[in-house]
Amino acid sequence: MSDDIKTLTTRLADEPASLAFLELGEALRRRGQLDAAYKVARGGLTRYPALADAHDLLGRILGDQGDLAGAFDAWAEALRFDPMRIGALKGIAFLYFRAGDIPAALEHLRRAAEIDPDDPTIGQAMERVRGAAAAPASGPGPSAPEPAAVSLEVPPPAAAQAVNGTSQVNGVTDHGIMLVDGKGLRLNGTLFSPGKEDVGDRVAAELAGVSKEAARTSRLLNLGGWQAIAVESPEGNLFLVAPTPDTMLLTVRDPSLPMARLGLIAERAAREARAWLESHT
């Protein structure tokens, strides 16, 4: 244990109500001790739930852990308590950038630049985002964001009916997550319509057709393999990803949830689906 971490740990133990957890959590994060950093940040938030600095710290830790949806929530909370929190604005800008939502990324960076116009990293980030947006679609550089999902205007009928219902994955009730194979057979989870009708199998069958059409369109346009399909409708938003080459994961949410946020939730669910598949093979 380094001297700074040892000192901060001792200080926090002697003064549990102090703000030393902020320095300790950041020091642990920088050393790659993410689980310990997470516990410290969570402990601090139990004492200071309205402290923007603590939510900002948690966002950085979750981002390093790969929990981008959790990081988004943490940074959103930081901005709720302090709308001028530059770290949270930059963090959310990065997540939008990663999701391919260039306008939202630039808007958050613009707000950060207005708060601190002398911060050179903000201008550099804006140039990077603009450069990625202007890069040719056929050959983005390593700094470009991941391709944005394809947005469709009208969702598959059965899936649209299920948007405002619930789903169950691994026996745990969740609003709108279902795993299917490439042939449209349900592997895990189920969807219920608002009338409590189980429409999981019907939605799964339709997803097979959607996946095949996306693959066909990608080939015709020489875009390579498809990565995600985003569907927006008045009834709700849907996000389809492929955890493995032979499976698809559907995530549905209320239309009030931003599509970029839904994409982050789907990304986390896809990681969990891959782990579930590995444990069942």
Tab-separated table of C-alpha atoms in Angstrom:
chain	number	residue	atom	x	y	z
A	1	MET	CA	0.000	0.000	0.000
A	2	SER	CA	1.477	3.391	-0.991
A	3	ASP	CA	2.099	6.055	1.620
A	4	ASP	CA	-0.609	8.390	0.313
A	5	ILE	CA	-3.253	5.664	0.345
A	6	LYS	CA	-2.148	4.495	3.780
A	7	THR	CA	-2.327	8.069	5.118
A	8	LEU	CA	-5.761	8.705	3.618
A	9	THR	CA	-7.070	5.364	4.874
A	10	THR	CA	-5.918	6.156	8.392
A	11	ARG	CA	-7.402	9.626	8.204
A	12	LEU	CA	-10.760	8.298	7.019
A	13	ALA	CA	-10.776	5.673	9.763
A	14	ASP	CA	-10.106	8.375	12.373
A	15	GLU	CA	-12.631	10.800	10.859
A	16	PRO	CA	-15.375	8.775	9.106
A	17	ALA	CA	-17.390	11.918	8.402
A	18	SER	CA	-14.502	13.703	6.652
A	19	LEU	CA	-14.254	14.213	2.896
A	20	ALA	CA	-11.016	12.246	2.768
A	21	PHE	CA	-12.915	9.520	0.911
A	22	LEU	CA	-12.783	11.686	-2.217
A	23	GLU	CA	-8.981	11.725	-2.277
A	24	LEU	CA	-8.743	8.090	-1.221
A	25	GLY	CA	-11.206	6.904	-3.843
A	26	GLU	CA	-9.397	8.818	-6.582
A	27	ALA	CA	-5.996	7.547	-5.426
A	28	LEU	CA	-7.263	3.959	-5.505
A	29	ARG	CA	-8.810	4.490	-8.930
A	30	ARG	CA	-5.558	5.841	-10.350
A	31	ARG	CA	-3.716	2.789	-9.021
A	32	GLY	CA	-6.241	0.477	-10.690
A	33	GLN	CA	-7.752	-0.758	-7.415
A	34	LEU	CA	-11.246	-0.236	-8.746
A	35	ASP	CA	-13.189	-2.495	-6.379
A	36	ALA	CA	-11.667	-0.768	-3.362
A	37	ALA	CA	-12.248	2.641	-4.947
A	38	TYR	CA	-15.885	1.750	-5.591
A	39	LYS	CA	-16.442	0.733	-1.962
A	40	VAL	CA	-14.869	3.970	-0.726
A	41	ALA	CA	-16.989	6.109	-3.064
A	42	ARG	CA	-20.181	4.263	-2.133
A	43	GLY	CA	-19.383	4.651	1.540
A	44	GLY	CA	-18.907	8.365	1.072
A	45	LEU	CA	-22.180	8.692	-0.790
A	46	THR	CA	-24.074	7.116	2.095
A	47	ARG	CA	-22.938	10.070	4.210
A	48	TYR	CA	-23.094	12.726	1.500
A	49	PRO	CA	-25.764	11.671	-1.024
A	50	ALA	CA	-26.090	15.206	-2.413
A	51	LEU	CA	-22.356	15.811	-2.917
A	52	ALA	CA	-21.632	16.305	-6.617
A	53	ASP	CA	-17.926	15.530	-6.126
A	54	ALA	CA	-18.809	12.073	-4.808
A	55	HIS	CA	-21.100	11.266	-7.753
A	56	ASP	CA	-18.411	12.521	-10.146
A	57	LEU	CA	-15.863	10.227	-8.490
A	58	LEU	CA	-18.248	7.276	-8.736
A	59	GLY	CA	-18.778	8.026	-12.427
A	60	ARG	CA	-15.026	7.866	-13.098
A	61	ILE	CA	-14.701	4.593	-11.215
A	62	LEU	CA	-17.651	2.963	-12.974
A	63	GLY	CA	-16.341	4.182	-16.316
A	64	ASP	CA	-12.989	2.516	-15.617
A	65	GLN	CA	-14.850	-0.671	-14.644
A	66	GLY	CA	-16.651	-0.642	-17.976
A	67	ASP	CA	-20.077	0.030	-16.468
A	68	LEU	CA	-20.893	2.887	-18.831
A	69	ALA	CA	-24.600	2.942	-18.003
A	70	GLY	CA	-23.759	3.245	-14.312
A	71	ALA	CA	-21.208	5.963	-15.073
A	72	PHE	CA	-23.841	7.887	-17.027
A	73	ASP	CA	-26.225	7.731	-14.072
A	74	ALA	CA	-23.528	8.846	-11.625
A	75	TRP	CA	-22.509	11.822	-13.750
A	76	ALA	CA	-26.144	12.753	-14.331
A	77	GLU	CA	-26.602	12.813	-10.550
A	78	ALA	CA	-23.505	15.000	-10.198
A	79	LEU	CA	-24.995	17.499	-12.655
A	80	ARG	CA	-28.319	17.414	-10.843
A	81	PHE	CA	-26.620	18.663	-7.698
A	82	ASP	CA	-24.091	20.889	-9.502
A	83	PRO	CA	-24.965	21.811	-13.127
A	84	MET	CA	-21.508	23.384	-13.521
A	85	ARG	CA	-19.582	20.243	-12.628
A	86	ILE	CA	-17.062	20.113	-15.472
A	87	GLY	CA	-15.880	16.563	-14.789
A	88	ALA	CA	-19.421	15.243	-15.143
A	89	LEU	CA	-20.028	17.250	-18.324
A	90	LYS	CA	-16.838	15.870	-19.875
A	91	GLY	CA	-17.687	12.350	-18.715
A	92	ILE	CA	-21.160	12.369	-20.246
A	93	ALA	CA	-19.735	13.959	-23.403
A	94	PHE	CA	-17.363	10.993	-23.714
A	95	LEU	CA	-20.222	8.517	-23.292
A	96	TYR	CA	-22.305	10.242	-25.967
A	97	PHE	CA	-19.215	10.309	-28.189
A	98	ARG	CA	-18.732	6.573	-27.659
A	99	ALA	CA	-22.406	5.952	-28.455
A	100	GLY	CA	-22.042	7.907	-31.712
A	101	ASP	CA	-24.239	10.835	-30.650
A	102	ILE	CA	-21.919	13.610	-31.851
A	103	PRO	CA	-24.345	16.563	-31.330
A	104	ALA	CA	-24.983	15.582	-27.689
A	105	ALA	CA	-21.254	15.118	-27.064
A	106	LEU	CA	-20.455	18.545	-28.508
A	107	GLU	CA	-23.270	20.185	-26.531
A	108	HIS	CA	-21.891	18.891	-23.215
A	109	LEU	CA	-18.367	19.941	-24.166
A	110	ARG	CA	-19.643	23.384	-25.176
A	111	ARG	CA	-21.255	23.776	-21.761
A	112	ALA	CA	-17.995	22.744	-20.107
A	113	ALA	CA	-16.054	25.266	-22.214
A	114	GLU	CA	-18.406	28.049	-21.184
A	115	ILE	CA	-17.724	27.257	-17.519
A	116	ASP	CA	-13.945	26.995	-17.928
A	117	PRO	CA	-12.793	28.528	-21.244
A	118	ASP	CA	-9.126	28.191	-20.182
A	119	ASP	CA	-9.177	24.395	-19.930
A	120	PRO	CA	-7.213	23.226	-23.017
A	121	THR	CA	-8.445	19.635	-22.695
A	122	ILE	CA	-12.010	20.687	-23.490
A	123	GLY	CA	-11.011	22.316	-26.764
A	124	GLN	CA	-8.920	19.291	-27.665
A	125	ALA	CA	-11.870	17.008	-26.967
A	126	MET	CA	-14.150	19.129	-29.154
A	127	GLU	CA	-11.673	18.975	-32.030
A	128	ARG	CA	-11.442	15.208	-31.634
A	129	VAL	CA	-15.219	14.810	-31.728
A	130	ARG	CA	-15.576	17.113	-34.750
A	131	GLY	CA	-12.771	15.257	-36.500
A	132	ALA	CA	-14.452	11.920	-35.867
A	133	ALA	CA	-17.729	13.285	-37.255
A	134	ALA	CA	-15.982	14.453	-40.419
A	135	ALA	CA	-13.980	11.233	-40.934
A	136	PRO	CA	-14.997	9.068	-43.936
A	137	ALA	CA	-17.380	6.273	-42.920
A	138	SER	CA	-15.227	3.675	-44.689
A	139	GLY	CA	-12.117	4.298	-42.665
A	140	PRO	CA	-12.442	5.950	-39.270
A	141	GLY	CA	-9.213	6.392	-37.364
A	142	PRO	CA	-8.551	4.926	-33.959
A	143	SER	CA	-9.837	8.092	-32.283
A	144	ALA	CA	-13.247	7.929	-33.926
A	145	PRO	CA	-16.293	6.880	-31.919
A	146	GLU	CA	-17.951	3.556	-32.484
A	147	PRO	CA	-20.435	3.566	-35.372
A	148	ALA	CA	-23.825	4.904	-34.411
A	149	ALA	CA	-26.743	2.540	-34.397
A	150	VAL	CA	-29.148	2.551	-37.338
A	151	SER	CA	-32.326	4.431	-36.432
A	152	LEU	CA	-35.647	3.212	-37.812
A	153	GLU	CA	-38.955	5.040	-37.651
A	154	VAL	CA	-41.324	2.117	-37.094
A	155	PRO	CA	-40.628	-0.808	-34.703
A	156	PRO	CA	-41.719	-4.408	-35.247
A	157	PRO	CA	-45.396	-4.574	-34.144
A	158	ALA	CA	-45.051	-7.220	-31.442
A	159	ALA	CA	-41.987	-5.587	-29.946
A	160	ALA	CA	-43.749	-2.238	-29.859
A	161	GLN	CA	-46.615	-3.822	-27.942
A	162	ALA	CA	-44.157	-5.090	-25.342
A	163	VAL	CA	-42.350	-1.805	-24.738
A	164	ASN	CA	-44.599	-0.753	-21.896
A	165	GLY	CA	-44.739	-4.203	-20.352
A	166	THR	CA	-42.069	-6.060	-18.387
A	167	SER	CA	-39.525	-8.786	-19.028
A	168	GLN	CA	-37.878	-11.430	-16.881
A	169	VAL	CA	-34.221	-12.451	-17.261
A	170	ASN	CA	-32.711	-15.190	-15.105
A	171	GLY	CA	-35.821	-15.091	-12.966
A	172	VAL	CA	-35.372	-11.408	-12.120
A	173	THR	CA	-38.030	-9.013	-13.351
A	174	ASP	CA	-36.577	-6.303	-15.585
A	175	HIS	CA	-38.205	-3.838	-17.917
A	176	GLY	CA	-37.440	-5.020	-21.420
A	177	ILE	CA	-34.445	-7.340	-21.937
A	178	MET	CA	-34.576	-10.595	-23.900
A	179	LEU	CA	-31.914	-12.849	-25.435
A	180	VAL	CA	-32.647	-14.818	-28.629
A	181	ASP	CA	-30.614	-16.929	-31.037
A	182	GLY	CA	-30.017	-16.215	-34.719
A	183	LYS	CA	-33.024	-18.297	-35.727
A	184	GLY	CA	-35.409	-16.246	-33.620
A	185	LEU	CA	-35.730	-18.708	-30.726
A	186	ARG	CA	-35.901	-17.257	-27.230
A	187	LEU	CA	-32.958	-18.254	-25.017
A	188	ASN	CA	-33.564	-16.205	-21.888
A	189	GLY	CA	-35.987	-13.574	-20.660
A	190	THR	CA	-39.484	-12.849	-21.839
A	191	LEU	CA	-41.614	-9.846	-22.724
A	192	PHE	CA	-45.127	-9.061	-21.613
A	193	SER	CA	-47.497	-6.661	-23.296
A	194	PRO	CA	-49.328	-3.983	-21.256
A	195	GLY	CA	-52.211	-6.476	-21.134
A	196	LYS	CA	-49.869	-9.034	-19.465
A	197	GLU	CA	-49.764	-11.248	-22.563
A	198	ASP	CA	-46.511	-13.151	-23.034
A	199	VAL	CA	-45.276	-11.969	-26.442
A	200	GLY	CA	-41.665	-13.116	-26.021
A	201	ASP	CA	-41.749	-15.874	-28.641
A	202	ARG	CA	-43.530	-13.654	-31.163
A	203	VAL	CA	-41.008	-10.850	-30.698
A	204	ALA	CA	-38.106	-13.307	-30.889
A	205	ALA	CA	-39.371	-14.643	-34.233
A	206	GLU	CA	-39.607	-11.135	-35.635
A	207	LEU	CA	-36.097	-10.308	-34.470
A	208	ALA	CA	-34.656	-13.025	-36.692
A	209	GLY	CA	-36.091	-11.221	-39.701
A	210	VAL	CA	-34.801	-7.856	-38.512
A	211	SER	CA	-31.306	-9.248	-38.039
A	212	LYS	CA	-31.242	-10.848	-41.471
A	213	GLU	CA	-32.454	-7.640	-43.116
A	214	ALA	CA	-29.827	-5.594	-41.287
A	215	ALA	CA	-27.092	-8.004	-42.389
A	216	ARG	CA	-28.376	-7.891	-45.978
A	217	THR	CA	-28.475	-4.089	-46.016
A	218	SER	CA	-24.987	-3.848	-44.533
A	219	ARG	CA	-23.624	-6.141	-47.242
A	220	LEU	CA	-25.314	-4.187	-50.036
A	221	LEU	CA	-23.847	-0.929	-48.746
A	222	ASN	CA	-20.417	-2.467	-48.031
A	223	LEU	CA	-20.648	-1.442	-44.377
A	224	GLY	CA	-19.403	-4.709	-42.918
A	225	GLY	CA	-21.285	-6.492	-40.166
A	226	TRP	CA	-24.020	-4.643	-38.290
A	227	GLN	CA	-23.339	-3.703	-34.677
A	228	ALA	CA	-26.619	-2.299	-33.377
A	229	ILE	CA	-30.126	-1.397	-34.463
A	230	ALA	CA	-31.947	1.448	-32.725
A	231	VAL	CA	-35.711	1.756	-33.116
A	232	GLU	CA	-37.698	4.793	-32.068
A	233	SER	CA	-41.490	4.939	-31.844
A	234	PRO	CA	-44.143	6.843	-29.866
A	235	GLU	CA	-44.731	3.693	-27.780
A	236	GLY	CA	-41.095	3.243	-26.788
A	237	ASN	CA	-37.477	2.800	-27.861
A	238	LEU	CA	-35.778	-0.493	-28.721
A	239	PHE	CA	-32.087	-1.339	-29.032
A	240	LEU	CA	-30.852	-4.560	-30.620
A	241	VAL	CA	-27.249	-5.766	-30.270
A	242	ALA	CA	-25.428	-9.035	-30.920
A	243	PRO	CA	-23.635	-10.313	-27.767
A	244	THR	CA	-22.179	-13.131	-29.891
A	245	PRO	CA	-22.293	-13.889	-33.642
A	246	ASP	CA	-25.142	-16.345	-33.033
A	247	THR	CA	-27.335	-14.349	-30.624
A	248	MET	CA	-29.240	-11.083	-30.335
A	249	LEU	CA	-30.241	-9.078	-27.289
A	250	LEU	CA	-33.273	-6.806	-27.312
A	251	THR	CA	-33.570	-3.976	-24.789
A	252	VAL	CA	-36.730	-1.863	-24.661
A	253	ARG	CA	-37.469	1.242	-22.641
A	254	ASP	CA	-39.910	4.104	-22.320
A	255	PRO	CA	-39.519	6.730	-25.117
A	256	SER	CA	-38.477	9.348	-22.551
A	257	LEU	CA	-35.104	7.595	-22.177
A	258	PRO	CA	-32.493	9.050	-24.597
A	259	MET	CA	-31.379	6.604	-27.264
A	260	ALA	CA	-27.706	7.027	-26.355
A	261	ARG	CA	-28.530	6.120	-22.749
A	262	LEU	CA	-30.451	3.067	-23.956
A	263	GLY	CA	-27.417	2.043	-26.005
A	264	LEU	CA	-25.256	2.070	-22.867
A	265	ILE	CA	-27.797	-0.057	-21.001
A	266	ALA	CA	-27.846	-2.504	-23.926
A	267	GLU	CA	-24.050	-2.662	-23.928
A	268	ARG	CA	-23.990	-3.617	-20.253
A	269	ALA	CA	-26.754	-6.195	-20.789
A	270	ALA	CA	-24.798	-7.681	-23.693
A	271	ARG	CA	-21.774	-8.224	-21.446
A	272	GLU	CA	-23.979	-9.986	-18.901
A	273	ALA	CA	-25.539	-12.083	-21.671
A	274	ARG	CA	-22.109	-13.213	-22.880
A	275	ALA	CA	-21.226	-14.262	-19.342
A	276	TRP	CA	-24.531	-16.157	-19.047
A	277	LEU	CA	-23.928	-17.917	-22.377
A	278	GLU	CA	-20.413	-18.936	-21.326
A	279	SER	CA	-21.751	-20.411	-18.090
A	280	HIS	CA	-24.329	-22.473	-20.011
A	281	THR	CA	-22.011	-23.991	-22.610
